[in-house]
Tab-separated table of C-alpha atoms in Angstrom:
chain	number	residue	atom	x	y	z
A	300	MET	CA	37.616	28.984	103.531
A	301	ALA	CA	38.465	30.921	106.782
A	302	GLN	CA	41.517	29.270	108.741
A	303	CYS	CA	41.328	28.167	112.096
A	304	SER	CA	44.033	27.080	114.908
A	305	GLN	CA	44.884	23.777	114.924
A	306	SER	CA	43.451	22.133	117.873
A	307	ALA	CA	46.158	21.611	120.460
A	308	SER	CA	47.341	18.157	121.714
A	309	VAL	CA	47.051	18.209	125.758
A	310	SER	CA	50.195	17.306	127.188
A	311	SER	CA	49.084	16.791	130.932
A	312	SER	CA	47.148	13.928	132.207
A	313	ALA	CA	45.156	16.052	133.965
A	314	ASN	CA	44.002	17.920	131.175
A	315	GLY	CA	43.868	14.973	129.034
A	316	GLU	CA	40.931	13.391	131.414
A	317	LEU	CA	39.212	16.773	131.339
A	318	LYS	CA	39.331	16.567	127.357
A	319	LYS	CA	38.211	12.949	127.399
A	320	ASP	CA	35.232	13.735	129.580
A	321	ARG	CA	34.074	16.686	127.821
A	322	LYS	CA	30.571	16.231	126.707
A	323	VAL	CA	29.591	19.174	123.992
A	324	ALA	CA	27.798	18.519	121.139
A	325	VAL	CA	26.585	20.993	118.391
A	326	ILE	CA	23.412	20.168	116.759
A	327	THR	CA	22.357	22.129	113.371
A	328	GLY	CA	18.728	22.468	112.884
A	329	ILE	CA	17.818	22.716	116.664
A	330	THR	CA	14.876	24.623	116.270
A	331	GLY	CA	13.307	21.696	114.281
A	332	GLN	CA	11.406	18.720	115.843
A	333	ASP	CA	14.325	16.443	115.746
A	334	GLY	CA	16.768	18.950	116.853
A	335	SER	CA	14.330	19.981	119.961
A	336	TYR	CA	14.141	16.412	121.271
A	337	LEU	CA	17.666	15.878	120.732
A	338	ALA	CA	18.400	19.010	122.597
A	339	GLU	CA	16.390	17.793	125.693
A	340	PHE	CA	17.875	14.269	125.217
A	341	LEU	CA	21.402	15.720	125.460
A	342	LEU	CA	20.904	18.262	128.291
A	343	ALA	CA	19.502	15.564	130.424
A	344	LYS	CA	22.436	13.341	130.215
A	345	GLY	CA	24.807	16.350	131.162
A	346	TYR	CA	26.015	17.898	127.539
A	347	GLU	CA	26.637	21.468	126.872
A	348	VAL	CA	24.864	21.604	123.711
A	349	HIS	CA	25.342	24.191	120.930
A	350	GLY	CA	22.918	24.896	118.424
A	351	ILE	CA	23.252	26.808	115.125
A	352	LEU	CA	20.458	28.495	113.733
A	353	ARG	CA	19.348	30.830	110.779
A	354	ARG	CA	18.510	34.591	111.593
A	355	SER	CA	15.194	35.243	110.858
A	356	SER	CA	12.750	38.192	111.036
A	357	SER	CA	10.352	36.150	113.365
A	358	PHE	CA	10.900	34.296	116.104
A	359	ASN	CA	11.954	30.279	115.303
A	360	THR	CA	12.941	28.884	118.353
A	361	GLY	CA	9.335	28.152	119.710
A	362	ARG	CA	10.194	24.320	120.087
A	363	ILE	CA	13.075	24.980	122.526
A	364	GLU	CA	12.167	27.818	124.520
A	365	HIS	CA	11.797	25.933	127.432
A	366	LEU	CA	15.346	24.931	127.436
A	367	TYR	CA	16.634	28.486	128.251
A	368	GLN	CA	17.714	28.822	131.860
A	369	ASN	CA	14.984	31.741	131.712
A	370	PRO	CA	12.739	31.542	129.023
A	371	GLN	CA	10.994	34.853	129.566
A	372	THR	CA	14.604	36.542	129.205
A	373	HIS	CA	16.072	33.840	126.736
A	374	THR	CA	18.903	33.684	129.231
A	375	GLU	CA	21.324	30.656	128.042
A	376	GLY	CA	22.513	27.867	130.410
A	377	ASN	CA	23.850	24.830	129.014
A	378	MET	CA	22.098	25.416	125.683
A	379	LYS	CA	23.799	28.146	123.644
A	380	LEU	CA	22.798	29.410	120.404
A	381	HIS	CA	24.642	30.723	117.386
A	382	TYR	CA	23.643	31.922	114.309
A	383	GLY	CA	24.773	30.375	111.471
A	384	ASP	CA	23.785	28.823	108.162
A	385	LEU	CA	24.810	25.409	106.081
A	386	THR	CA	25.231	27.318	102.963
A	387	ASP	CA	27.943	29.592	104.974
A	388	SER	CA	31.359	27.826	105.571
A	389	THR	CA	32.731	30.565	107.168
A	390	CYS	CA	30.729	30.804	110.145
A	391	LEU	CA	30.757	26.989	110.605
A	392	VAL	CA	34.238	26.880	110.815
A	393	LYS	CA	34.257	29.924	113.242
A	394	ILE	CA	31.689	28.084	115.402
A	395	ILE	CA	33.117	24.693	115.351
A	396	ASN	CA	36.382	26.292	116.335
A	397	MET	CA	35.219	28.262	119.087
A	398	VAL	CA	33.204	25.088	120.504
A	399	LYS	CA	35.310	22.293	119.576
A	400	PRO	CA	32.522	20.012	120.029
A	401	THR	CA	32.725	16.397	120.736
A	402	GLU	CA	29.885	15.131	118.925
A	403	ILE	CA	28.324	16.875	116.092
A	404	TYR	CA	24.420	16.105	114.687
A	405	ASN	CA	23.413	17.523	111.491
A	406	LEU	CA	19.946	17.815	111.545
A	407	GLY	CA	19.181	20.886	109.633
A	408	ALA	CA	17.869	20.749	105.856
A	409	GLN	CA	15.060	21.763	103.761
A	410	SER	CA	13.203	18.961	104.729
A	411	HIS	CA	10.140	18.885	103.071
A	412	VAL	CA	10.062	16.256	100.021
A	413	LYS	CA	7.065	18.078	97.942
A	414	ILE	CA	8.428	21.437	98.415
A	415	SER	CA	11.975	19.980	97.087
A	416	PHE	CA	10.635	19.985	93.843
A	417	GLU	CA	9.909	23.591	93.956
A	418	LEU	CA	13.265	24.720	95.767
A	419	ALA	CA	15.171	22.174	94.099
A	420	GLU	CA	18.923	24.038	93.886
A	421	TYR	CA	18.316	25.447	97.367
A	422	THR	CA	17.507	21.860	98.608
A	423	ALA	CA	20.677	20.604	96.904
A	424	ASN	CA	22.870	23.507	98.334
A	425	VAL	CA	21.794	23.095	102.093
A	426	ASP	CA	20.813	19.006	102.161
A	427	GLY	CA	23.729	18.199	100.048
A	428	VAL	CA	26.846	20.574	99.773
A	429	GLY	CA	25.838	22.140	103.233
A	430	THR	CA	26.919	18.449	104.730
A	431	LEU	CA	30.226	18.708	103.132
A	432	ARG	CA	30.660	22.316	104.342
A	433	LEU	CA	30.143	21.164	108.007
A	434	LEU	CA	32.537	18.062	107.696
A	435	ASP	CA	34.949	20.366	105.610
A	436	ALA	CA	34.855	22.912	108.662
A	437	VAL	CA	35.375	19.897	111.060
A	438	LYS	CA	38.500	18.894	109.062
A	439	THR	CA	39.971	22.555	108.749
A	440	CYS	CA	39.769	23.122	112.706
A	441	GLY	CA	41.638	19.841	112.981
A	442	LEU	CA	39.325	17.708	114.786
A	443	THR	CA	38.903	14.616	112.560
A	444	ASN	CA	40.329	12.601	115.272
A	445	THR	CA	38.278	13.752	118.322
A	446	VAL	CA	34.891	14.289	116.818
A	447	LYS	CA	31.894	12.226	116.348
A	448	PHE	CA	29.757	13.313	113.262
A	449	TYR	CA	25.976	12.346	112.901
A	450	GLN	CA	24.470	12.983	109.887
A	451	ALA	CA	20.306	12.636	109.470
A	452	SER	CA	20.021	10.671	106.187
A	453	THR	CA	16.411	9.032	105.393
A	454	SER	CA	14.400	6.277	103.825
A	455	GLU	CA	13.526	8.778	100.812
A	456	LEU	CA	17.076	7.379	99.254
A	457	TYR	CA	15.370	4.244	98.468
A	458	GLY	CA	12.576	5.776	96.792
A	459	LYS	CA	12.033	3.374	94.049
A	460	VAL	CA	12.884	0.297	95.992
A	461	HIS	CA	15.234	-2.227	94.679
A	462	GLU	CA	14.705	-5.158	97.220
A	463	ILE	CA	12.376	-5.955	100.033
A	464	PRO	CA	13.133	-5.236	102.844
A	465	GLN	CA	15.242	-2.442	102.734
A	466	THR	CA	18.760	-2.647	104.637
A	467	GLU	CA	21.939	-0.900	104.873
A	468	THR	CA	22.907	-2.845	101.497
A	469	THR	CA	20.074	-1.666	99.519
A	470	PRO	CA	20.551	0.223	96.331
A	471	PHE	CA	19.631	3.384	96.676
A	472	TYR	CA	16.957	5.459	93.721
A	473	PRO	CA	15.764	8.601	95.189
A	474	ARG	CA	12.650	9.752	93.335
A	475	SER	CA	13.039	13.589	94.540
A	476	PRO	CA	15.494	16.652	94.653
A	477	TYR	CA	15.166	16.346	98.641
A	478	GLY	CA	16.084	12.356	98.294
A	479	ALA	CA	18.931	13.088	95.640
A	480	ALA	CA	20.689	15.860	97.706
A	481	LYS	CA	20.482	13.485	100.900
A	482	LEU	CA	22.051	10.679	98.727
A	483	TYR	CA	25.401	13.024	97.940
A	484	ALA	CA	25.529	13.666	101.941
A	485	TYR	CA	25.344	10.112	102.704
A	486	TRP	CA	28.102	9.415	100.251
A	487	ILE	CA	30.491	12.645	101.348
A	488	VAL	CA	29.994	11.006	104.923
A	489	VAL	CA	31.106	7.687	104.076
A	490	ASN	CA	34.128	9.317	102.251
A	491	PHE	CA	35.102	11.565	105.206
A	492	ARG	CA	34.989	8.429	107.241
A	493	GLU	CA	37.264	6.009	104.928
A	494	ALA	CA	39.781	9.058	103.771
A	495	TYR	CA	40.373	10.649	107.148
A	496	ASN	CA	39.213	7.807	109.147
A	497	MET	CA	36.555	9.964	110.760
A	498	PHE	CA	33.819	8.947	113.098
A	499	ALA	CA	31.236	9.812	111.104
A	500	VAL	CA	27.792	8.007	110.754
A	501	ASN	CA	24.570	8.156	108.628
A	502	GLY	CA	21.371	7.029	110.482
A	503	ILE	CA	18.803	6.065	107.489
A	504	LEU	CA	15.625	7.224	109.504
A	505	PHE	CA	12.115	6.247	108.012
A	506	ASN	CA	9.100	8.500	108.815
A	507	HIS	CA	9.082	10.156	112.603
A	508	GLU	CA	6.463	12.326	113.970
A	509	SER	CA	5.620	13.984	116.942
A	510	PRO	CA	3.283	17.121	118.251
A	511	ARG	CA	6.414	18.980	117.387
A	512	ARG	CA	6.268	18.112	113.540
A	513	GLY	CA	5.717	21.177	111.146
A	514	ALA	CA	2.044	21.837	110.396
A	515	ASN	CA	2.516	21.265	106.541
A	516	PHE	CA	3.398	17.874	107.229
A	517	VAL	CA	0.765	15.855	106.257
A	518	THR	CA	0.486	13.991	109.944
A	519	ARG	CA	0.136	17.197	111.563
A	520	LYS	CA	-2.361	18.610	108.800
A	521	ILE	CA	-4.303	15.753	109.424
A	522	SER	CA	-4.144	15.695	113.108
A	523	ARG	CA	-4.849	19.209	113.595
A	524	SER	CA	-7.355	19.587	110.889
A	525	VAL	CA	-9.373	16.668	112.517
A	526	ALA	CA	-8.816	18.587	115.807
A	527	LYS	CA	-10.724	21.801	114.037
A	528	ILE	CA	-13.248	20.043	112.630
A	529	HIS	CA	-14.203	18.403	116.148
A	530	LEU	CA	-14.411	21.874	117.437
A	531	GLY	CA	-16.342	22.936	114.882
A	532	GLN	CA	-13.463	25.726	113.792
A	533	LEU	CA	-13.198	23.743	110.084
A	534	GLU	CA	-15.465	21.820	107.920
A	535	ASN	CA	-13.302	19.975	105.327
A	536	PHE	CA	-9.413	19.743	104.413
A	537	SER	CA	-7.755	18.269	101.565
A	538	LEU	CA	-5.061	15.930	100.932
A	539	GLY	CA	-2.879	14.189	97.718
A	540	ASN	CA	-2.206	10.699	97.828
A	541	LEU	CA	-4.246	8.737	100.064
A	542	ASP	CA	-2.671	5.526	99.172
A	543	SER	CA	1.094	6.472	99.926
A	544	LYS	CA	2.192	4.119	102.462
A	545	ARG	CA	4.934	5.167	105.255
A	546	ASP	CA	6.743	3.588	108.475
A	547	TRP	CA	5.809	6.139	110.865
A	548	GLY	CA	7.571	6.119	114.264
A	549	HIS	CA	8.030	8.804	117.195
A	550	ALA	CA	10.740	11.834	117.102
A	551	LYS	CA	11.303	10.993	120.794
A	552	ASP	CA	12.640	7.386	119.884
A	553	TYR	CA	14.563	8.221	116.885
A	554	VAL	CA	16.866	10.851	118.516
A	555	GLU	CA	17.797	8.101	121.220
A	556	ALA	CA	18.976	6.241	118.265
A	557	MET	CA	20.918	9.129	117.145
A	558	TRP	CA	22.574	9.291	119.928
A	559	LEU	CA	23.485	5.438	120.761
A	560	MET	CA	24.614	5.356	116.756
A	561	LEU	CA	27.399	7.706	118.446
A	562	GLN	CA	28.161	5.720	121.238
A	563	GLN	CA	29.125	2.760	119.337
A	564	GLU	CA	32.727	1.534	119.168
A	565	VAL	CA	33.173	1.241	115.484
A	566	PRO	CA	31.576	4.054	112.993
A	567	GLU	CA	28.424	2.261	111.256
A	568	ASP	CA	25.643	3.433	109.162
A	569	PHE	CA	21.821	1.888	110.660
A	570	VAL	CA	18.598	1.998	109.466
A	571	ILE	CA	16.191	3.148	112.016
A	572	ALA	CA	12.383	2.185	111.600
A	573	THR	CA	9.533	0.549	113.244
A	574	GLY	CA	8.964	-2.041	110.539
A	575	ASP	CA	4.993	-1.251	110.673
A	576	VAL	CA	3.612	0.402	107.539
A	577	HIS	CA	0.436	2.485	107.213
A	578	SER	CA	-1.285	4.790	104.416
A	579	VAL	CA	-2.257	7.989	104.809
A	580	ARG	CA	-6.017	6.677	104.343
A	581	ASP	CA	-5.237	4.736	107.543
A	582	PHE	CA	-4.170	7.603	109.339
A	583	VAL	CA	-7.468	9.839	108.773
A	584	GLU	CA	-9.669	6.789	109.670
A	585	LYS	CA	-7.765	6.458	113.085
A	586	ALA	CA	-7.575	10.260	113.701
A	587	PHE	CA	-11.105	10.585	113.065
A	588	ARG	CA	-11.966	7.574	115.033
A	589	HIS	CA	-10.247	9.187	118.220
A	590	VAL	CA	-12.755	12.116	117.994
A	591	GLY	CA	-16.241	9.563	117.543
A	592	LYS	CA	-16.306	9.888	113.724
A	593	THR	CA	-16.160	7.216	111.134
A	594	ILE	CA	-15.124	7.968	107.532
A	595	VAL	CA	-16.556	6.205	104.481
A	596	TRP	CA	-14.843	6.571	101.157
A	597	GLU	CA	-16.476	7.751	97.914
A	598	GLY	CA	-15.335	8.142	94.177
A	599	LYS	CA	-12.212	7.452	92.915
A	600	ASP	CA	-8.841	9.373	92.129
A	601	GLU	CA	-8.899	13.047	92.270
A	602	GLN	CA	-12.797	12.819	92.977
A	603	GLU	CA	-12.576	10.674	96.076
A	604	ILE	CA	-13.688	12.100	98.910
A	605	GLY	CA	-14.231	11.146	102.885
A	606	ARG	CA	-17.506	11.556	104.119
A	607	CYS	CA	-18.604	11.201	108.044
A	608	GLN	CA	-20.753	8.426	108.158
A	609	GLU	CA	-22.709	9.990	111.180
A	610	THR	CA	-23.882	13.215	109.726
A	611	GLY	CA	-22.952	13.091	105.718
A	612	VAL	CA	-20.876	15.706	106.030
A	613	ILE	CA	-17.843	15.620	103.717
A	614	HIS	CA	-14.472	16.101	105.859
A	615	VAL	CA	-11.892	15.062	103.372
A	616	LYS	CA	-11.120	15.671	99.581
A	617	VAL	CA	-8.364	15.033	97.370
A	618	ASP	CA	-6.318	17.783	95.544
A	619	PRO	CA	-3.869	17.114	92.861
A	620	LYS	CA	-1.421	19.912	93.639
A	621	TYR	CA	-0.622	17.812	96.719
A	622	PHE	CA	0.898	15.021	94.403
A	623	ARG	CA	4.294	14.648	94.361
A	624	PRO	CA	5.520	14.575	90.503
A	625	THR	CA	7.276	10.994	91.502
A	626	GLU	CA	6.193	8.811	94.380
A	627	VAL	CA	8.191	6.501	96.770
A	628	GLU	CA	7.213	3.351	96.446
A	629	LYS	CA	7.335	1.712	100.086
A	630	GLU	CA	3.547	-0.310	99.698
A	631	ARG	CA	5.382	-3.497	100.784
A	632	LEU	CA	7.881	-2.032	103.252
A	633	CYS	CA	9.167	-4.289	105.519
A	634	VAL	CA	12.797	-2.960	107.118
A	635	ARG	CA	15.171	-4.557	109.182
A	636	VAL	CA	15.251	-2.665	112.355
A	637	TRP	CA	18.655	-2.269	114.791
A	638	GLN	CA	17.802	-2.882	118.321
A	639	PHE	CA	19.689	-0.349	120.252
A	640	GLY	CA	18.179	-0.873	123.466
A	641	ILE	CA	15.836	1.710	123.589
A	642	SER	CA	13.765	2.527	126.268
């Protein structure tokens, strides 16, 4: 582990006020859906934002291009980017020591549940141990008393639900490598909070979507496919479990909740959700209605299809390759939603 200098205590009252008024945030996963919305939100509030992004041979900053001072030349303003990785503790220590943030939002993760079954070890390394590396970097740099830490936790922790509604005290039972990795991250945050008196919190967020959601997530796959069908560019697409149910909110609301959690007087974990549940089937039907098509369902299980009532054309098929080995049980979900006064 790389060593970094202990953050010096400020002696003069003037410098003390300056330190107190600093609003400097580090965001892991800044190029993702939530990271880009959070960066926008914090910049609008006068923060200096530092994002950690992985090196890639292709540009992966599409969601934050507009946040550069000059998008054409990638000239940085109040948003500054640093190459780093949650699998590399040395770089995390260097970045935390250099920036000395007042808030850290750990949004970086391998976040696709289905893919986590195929990349189980990598998911554990990034989503689980990566959180420990980031917390340990804060501790190594002597910032446990000055940094507020937000961990992006997930409703996938509940998995095979033990009670309805699910609350902050509901027992966890993850049903995927992603959920299991996030479970370790959840408890290591609690451990650092209790062991080092650190302001560290978990936001147990249910599903939240937006136009910036990755194209291989079901909500964007449906909306993009329906748009292509409407434009005559596609005839049909395939999905997995049509009866899988989720609580879907909008990412913009959820990033505001993240920030609000760090503005509380006492660090506390919260569940963030809408309290409304819809199935994938519902989502498909509503998306097609938006372009003037009515989907009627025929067949069962893997042979089920969705046919356009107006034209008779099959637009939706079921493909078993999209089934999860284990599915979360949210058919009767009704979570308790904390109200933060989100606008």
